[in-house]
């Protein structure tokens, strides 16, 4: 297996927050902690686009690079996980992460509210026995060890958010793009490649302020 | 007086010694993770070490995300 | 951001206690007596995990290693009908898994669907019966509650007659409960009952049914994948029906063009190819403008109109009136955009239309929806896969409750309330018609439509001399309905004061409870009902597919399922035997008498021939739930397997008896298929001719393979004899069918013979009516809303004359004239709608911490221009004031989503009253996490001229900085 990734198809994401509550449901993440959230740009105007963001499980992860206790590790599947027993909750990873993935719970004890630094685990738990009580308490469910994928992606209302081996995800996206007949419209596509056919098909949206 | 001081010092030292005994090693090697070991996802039941079975299961779920497989 | 803030310590308040879900789960287990019994905790029990297979999960299969069982249910929020697999262990709902096999949602969920498990341990609901004593909530026993409530209601019945009690039913009930409630209210002796459909799609049901037969979504969410163009108008599906976008975006990906027409640039608009901004409530002129271009360019389907439509010529005269200048004057839409809509819809056929409450909740709602039907008829888009009018219903079972539930003008199956209808149902129920008649105050009142839920407040406060019933309403029973979803909240409080008794039966009765406790000292009772996850039964999605919900968990706390509570009251009222004559009653786990849910559905099967619920037996739909994976996602048809050839959920009409094995009807009125494969034609429900013009379909237009190759009337015993088909009935069928028609023949013999042997539909084969002569505006006409922002247009397009209907005098023109110039003081159009995280009145979803966290404040969307004019900044408090004198305090969300001159408010909030938090008035622990002003506290008077739908989409307001 190569590298596990998330992809969010901005052409499909409708900002329904299904991914966010699916995560809450599966991991019982406490109030105030959002391992995943939906970001919308140009809200209420032509060009409005939403995308669901969590830990991207970077291949060269800045959080890993800066962690003073080196509590991060990368799994065989390419997931970036961390050991909460080693984490000191300093928040340096929060500085480093370009996506705002690390969360800092305000629990009574170090683990009661998923303690110290908390982030998306790709539903793969953390160190220790898979599916153990301890793992559940500290990191949440380990769906991967059950042969399942992250629940946020599996429950996405429009299948905008997909998860898994990057190769498989590219195949899925490639098929969509072919059918659409215009650019992938993944986040950053325009930055990288400029306007594609989408510009020609255009969002012929006309939003006059006045009737 | 003197005795008491000695006892106090002794207790203090013992305390420090004992603390040190339970202390985990704090050596830091840059670039090496300090995280405890994490068994791979296929290590435990229901896959119990059968990596190919696990890969097949996850692969099915991954491909299932493509609704074009089911909707033509 | 305004609504996604993280909760700081200072503001967390009650929400904080939710921050330790593990603890509350343990507490729950303890309460359920499970933790100690099993010797395990929730966490420890996980060691022997069980992988739920991705393939069809055989429901009820217990995994021997883990003790986990998977129960299949359906989301209880919107009408899409997303399937849910609930993993239950030791009676506790521990996980929720996606159902990839469902052809409807393919495992997908929005925020609401992905969070339904919270129902399994939610703390913020009513836990036991309570009553208001000296202005305070007091816990009482069920026995006390049943005794006192029934004594009070019986006393009122004796003193003022059965019409003095009003029963507000629910679209959240399953089909069996909704049906049983209509029967229950009938046996109480009144037609004073209603449910959410009145205020969501009643105008659709009336307008569309009167056009071509059935007032329901013609096709399905899935079928939209065949559409080449989709026009959303008055629908924000991306928020109100998020999973429908799975199919819509799939269609778009394959080339379908999407047009969104709305006053707001909605999240649906963000996904569209074209967006058109319209003035709220001006839909009719816009569609006439579109039709003008269609006819001018010869884009209409001439053959279809000639063969299957009545009255298009008359409509054309109205179309002629609406020149581009007039359309722009009224709607604000330029002619090039109107032309674009016409061109896209005509050149990309099959094209479909979607509408929701943006069209229905107007004083002209019935006419607006008919113009949509006319548009589709002109384009020949009806009875076509990929076409149709895809009317997205609101609640999970609002379609079912409309079909078989508590409607004030109809018995289950749209039978009406004439003598013949009563006699039909009395036969099905096994009760004597004379006994039933004796339950009512008079035969006249038995056959007179009751008051609607939108007007119950006037039923309480109107002068009885002016009403069409002898008494005011003295008691109201809210049985699964939010008070903040009805307009004129300020007057509702006055009505609540005047009631003798108010009873609320609901898992989350708190909005009603708090409102009542604010103004009353006693006479209010709260009874805890179970959710749909704590009972079993069927529910009907918007596309008419019926799905079965298994019971996930036992009722929590002291709650009881609604049908169990109905039976308990029936015993008190003395008609329990009649209520369940054909229904087995057994004791449930807590020793209460429970009418058997499957038996209730079988009784529905035996009576509802009109709409073909007759073939939807519990056994058949349970089989569909189990073999979901065998159904095709686009056609909904099973390909092989035990349901081979059937459509998922047997979308009604599923004709005849279950034994006839009709596969259900995926797309209504589709002549390209034989009737036994789901084909059909328009219904002959309005006679055979009018003014010498035939109302029946032309020769050559008929369902594929029909032996009558053209129009024909509906079937009865006489027609069968005339045609020489009578002897195809068995002797037993002949006996049952003698003197009956297809709707009242309890053997189903007439239906069997005409369908199986002759390929015809029992309801005839007629034309759709572009002109509905029995409505106030036979050809739809634009009329300004009562509170119009345009006095000049009020003169040109005045509303209707005042009239008395549904038992109440109702103001139209008098009021419109009175408030004609009020836009000088209240210059801004106020409209309302849904947001994705909450549903309906919102009390249930705002009690769910996973959802509540995402939207913590009630707000008003206001254009930067209006915000600046009111000197209000983003995130500041603002008063929204309306002509009723009501003012609500909400957060300003300054955005270009709305144009200048229009503000939008979501309607899911309650718990604040004109600036005050109502927390002290909630029963302890039963308050929702998030509270806010209800938009309907401030909404104004105005009702649809046919159905009493409330006008909530166009009224006026002004903004004041708070």
PDB file of C-alpha atoms in Angstrom, chain A residues 118-196:
ATOM      1  CA  UNK A 118      -5.231  16.347  19.231  1.00  0.00           C
ATOM      2  CA  UNK A 119      -5.693  15.932  15.503  1.00  0.00           C
ATOM      3  CA  UNK A 120      -7.131  13.779  12.768  1.00  0.00           C
ATOM      4  CA  UNK A 121      -5.732  10.259  12.908  1.00  0.00           C
ATOM      5  CA  UNK A 122      -7.180   9.135   9.563  1.00  0.00           C
ATOM      6  CA  UNK A 123      -9.277   6.933  11.838  1.00  0.00           C
ATOM      7  CA  UNK A 124      -6.126   4.950  12.586  1.00  0.00           C
ATOM      8  CA  UNK A 125      -5.833   5.510  16.334  1.00  0.00           C
ATOM      9  CA  UNK A 126      -2.345   5.904  17.775  1.00  0.00           C
ATOM     10  CA  UNK A 127       0.420   3.933  19.474  1.00  0.00           C
ATOM     11  CA  UNK A 128      -0.483   0.815  21.385  1.00  0.00           C
ATOM     12  CA  UNK A 129      -2.763  -2.082  20.676  1.00  0.00           C
ATOM     13  CA  UNK A 130      -5.201  -1.489  17.821  1.00  0.00           C
ATOM     14  CA  UNK A 131      -8.731  -1.027  19.030  1.00  0.00           C
ATOM     15  CA  UNK A 132      -7.742  -1.167  22.682  1.00  0.00           C
ATOM     16  CA  UNK A 133      -9.562   0.772  25.339  1.00  0.00           C
ATOM     17  CA  UNK A 134      -6.537   2.983  25.841  1.00  0.00           C
ATOM     18  CA  UNK A 135      -6.255   3.783  22.169  1.00  0.00           C
ATOM     19  CA  UNK A 136      -9.934   4.623  21.986  1.00  0.00           C
ATOM     20  CA  UNK A 137      -9.647   6.916  24.982  1.00  0.00           C
ATOM     21  CA  UNK A 138      -6.635   8.828  23.726  1.00  0.00           C
ATOM     22  CA  UNK A 139      -7.044   8.821  19.959  1.00  0.00           C
ATOM     23  CA  UNK A 140     -10.505   7.584  19.044  1.00  0.00           C
ATOM     24  CA  UNK A 141     -11.610   4.690  16.883  1.00  0.00           C
ATOM     25  CA  UNK A 142      -9.226   2.695  14.780  1.00  0.00           C
ATOM     26  CA  UNK A 143     -11.319   2.057  11.680  1.00  0.00           C
ATOM     27  CA  UNK A 144      -8.310   1.301   9.558  1.00  0.00           C
ATOM     28  CA  UNK A 145      -7.603  -1.752  11.690  1.00  0.00           C
ATOM     29  CA  UNK A 146     -11.168  -2.861  10.980  1.00  0.00           C
ATOM     30  CA  UNK A 147     -10.502  -2.632   7.255  1.00  0.00           C
ATOM     31  CA  UNK A 148     -12.525   0.578   6.934  1.00  0.00           C
ATOM     32  CA  UNK A 149     -11.718   4.122   5.857  1.00  0.00           C
ATOM     33  CA  UNK A 150     -12.159   7.397   7.755  1.00  0.00           C
ATOM     34  CA  UNK A 151     -15.839   7.933   8.493  1.00  0.00           C
ATOM     35  CA  UNK A 152     -15.809  11.562   7.306  1.00  0.00           C
ATOM     36  CA  UNK A 153     -15.004  10.415   3.793  1.00  0.00           C
ATOM     37  CA  UNK A 154     -17.229   7.359   3.909  1.00  0.00           C
ATOM     38  CA  UNK A 155     -20.200   9.509   4.901  1.00  0.00           C
ATOM     39  CA  UNK A 156     -19.537  12.554   2.683  1.00  0.00           C
ATOM     40  CA  UNK A 157     -22.884  13.673   1.285  1.00  0.00           C
ATOM     41  CA  UNK A 158     -21.695  14.181  -2.285  1.00  0.00           C
ATOM     42  CA  UNK A 159     -18.584  11.988  -2.211  1.00  0.00           C
ATOM     43  CA  UNK A 160     -16.538  15.181  -2.467  1.00  0.00           C
ATOM     44  CA  UNK A 161     -14.256  14.029   0.310  1.00  0.00           C
ATOM     45  CA  UNK A 162     -12.553  10.768  -0.487  1.00  0.00           C
ATOM     46  CA  UNK A 163      -9.825   8.952   1.401  1.00  0.00           C
ATOM     47  CA  UNK A 164      -7.336   6.223   0.715  1.00  0.00           C
ATOM     48  CA  UNK A 165      -4.320   5.289  -1.314  1.00  0.00           C
ATOM     49  CA  UNK A 166      -3.284   8.306  -3.360  1.00  0.00           C
ATOM     50  CA  UNK A 167      -3.193   6.194  -6.501  1.00  0.00           C
ATOM     51  CA  UNK A 168      -6.773   5.076  -6.103  1.00  0.00           C
ATOM     52  CA  UNK A 169      -7.878   8.618  -5.340  1.00  0.00           C
ATOM     53  CA  UNK A 170      -6.187   9.879  -8.498  1.00  0.00           C
ATOM     54  CA  UNK A 171      -8.045   7.255 -10.495  1.00  0.00           C
ATOM     55  CA  UNK A 172     -11.364   8.389  -9.035  1.00  0.00           C
ATOM     56  CA  UNK A 173     -10.589  12.052  -9.647  1.00  0.00           C
ATOM     57  CA  UNK A 174      -9.344  11.339 -13.162  1.00  0.00           C
ATOM     58  CA  UNK A 175     -12.627   9.730 -14.093  1.00  0.00           C
ATOM     59  CA  UNK A 176     -14.597  12.681 -12.733  1.00  0.00           C
ATOM     60  CA  UNK A 177     -12.416  15.175 -14.546  1.00  0.00           C
ATOM     61  CA  UNK A 178     -12.777  13.296 -17.827  1.00  0.00           C
ATOM     62  CA  UNK A 179     -16.531  13.307 -17.517  1.00  0.00           C
ATOM     63  CA  UNK A 180     -16.651  16.972 -16.603  1.00  0.00           C
ATOM     64  CA  UNK A 181     -14.445  17.871 -19.500  1.00  0.00           C
ATOM     65  CA  UNK A 182     -12.631  20.578 -17.637  1.00  0.00           C
ATOM     66  CA  UNK A 183      -9.874  21.019 -15.087  1.00  0.00           C
ATOM     67  CA  UNK A 184      -9.696  18.999 -11.933  1.00  0.00           C
ATOM     68  CA  UNK A 185     -10.654  22.076  -9.958  1.00  0.00           C
ATOM     69  CA  UNK A 186      -8.924  20.643  -6.970  1.00  0.00           C
ATOM     70  CA  UNK A 187      -7.856  23.248  -4.538  1.00  0.00           C
ATOM     71  CA  UNK A 188      -4.880  25.031  -6.003  1.00  0.00           C
ATOM     72  CA  UNK A 189      -5.467  23.889  -9.586  1.00  0.00           C
ATOM     73  CA  UNK A 190      -5.765  27.403 -10.895  1.00  0.00           C
ATOM     74  CA  UNK A 191      -2.732  28.542  -8.992  1.00  0.00           C
ATOM     75  CA  UNK A 192      -0.738  25.759 -10.515  1.00  0.00           C
ATOM     76  CA  UNK A 193      -2.122  25.554 -14.027  1.00  0.00           C
ATOM     77  CA  UNK A 194      -4.253  28.644 -14.618  1.00  0.00           C
ATOM     78  CA  UNK A 195      -7.829  28.616 -15.817  1.00  0.00           C
ATOM     79  CA  UNK A 196      -8.859  25.459 -17.583  1.00  0.00           C
TER      80      UNK A 196
END
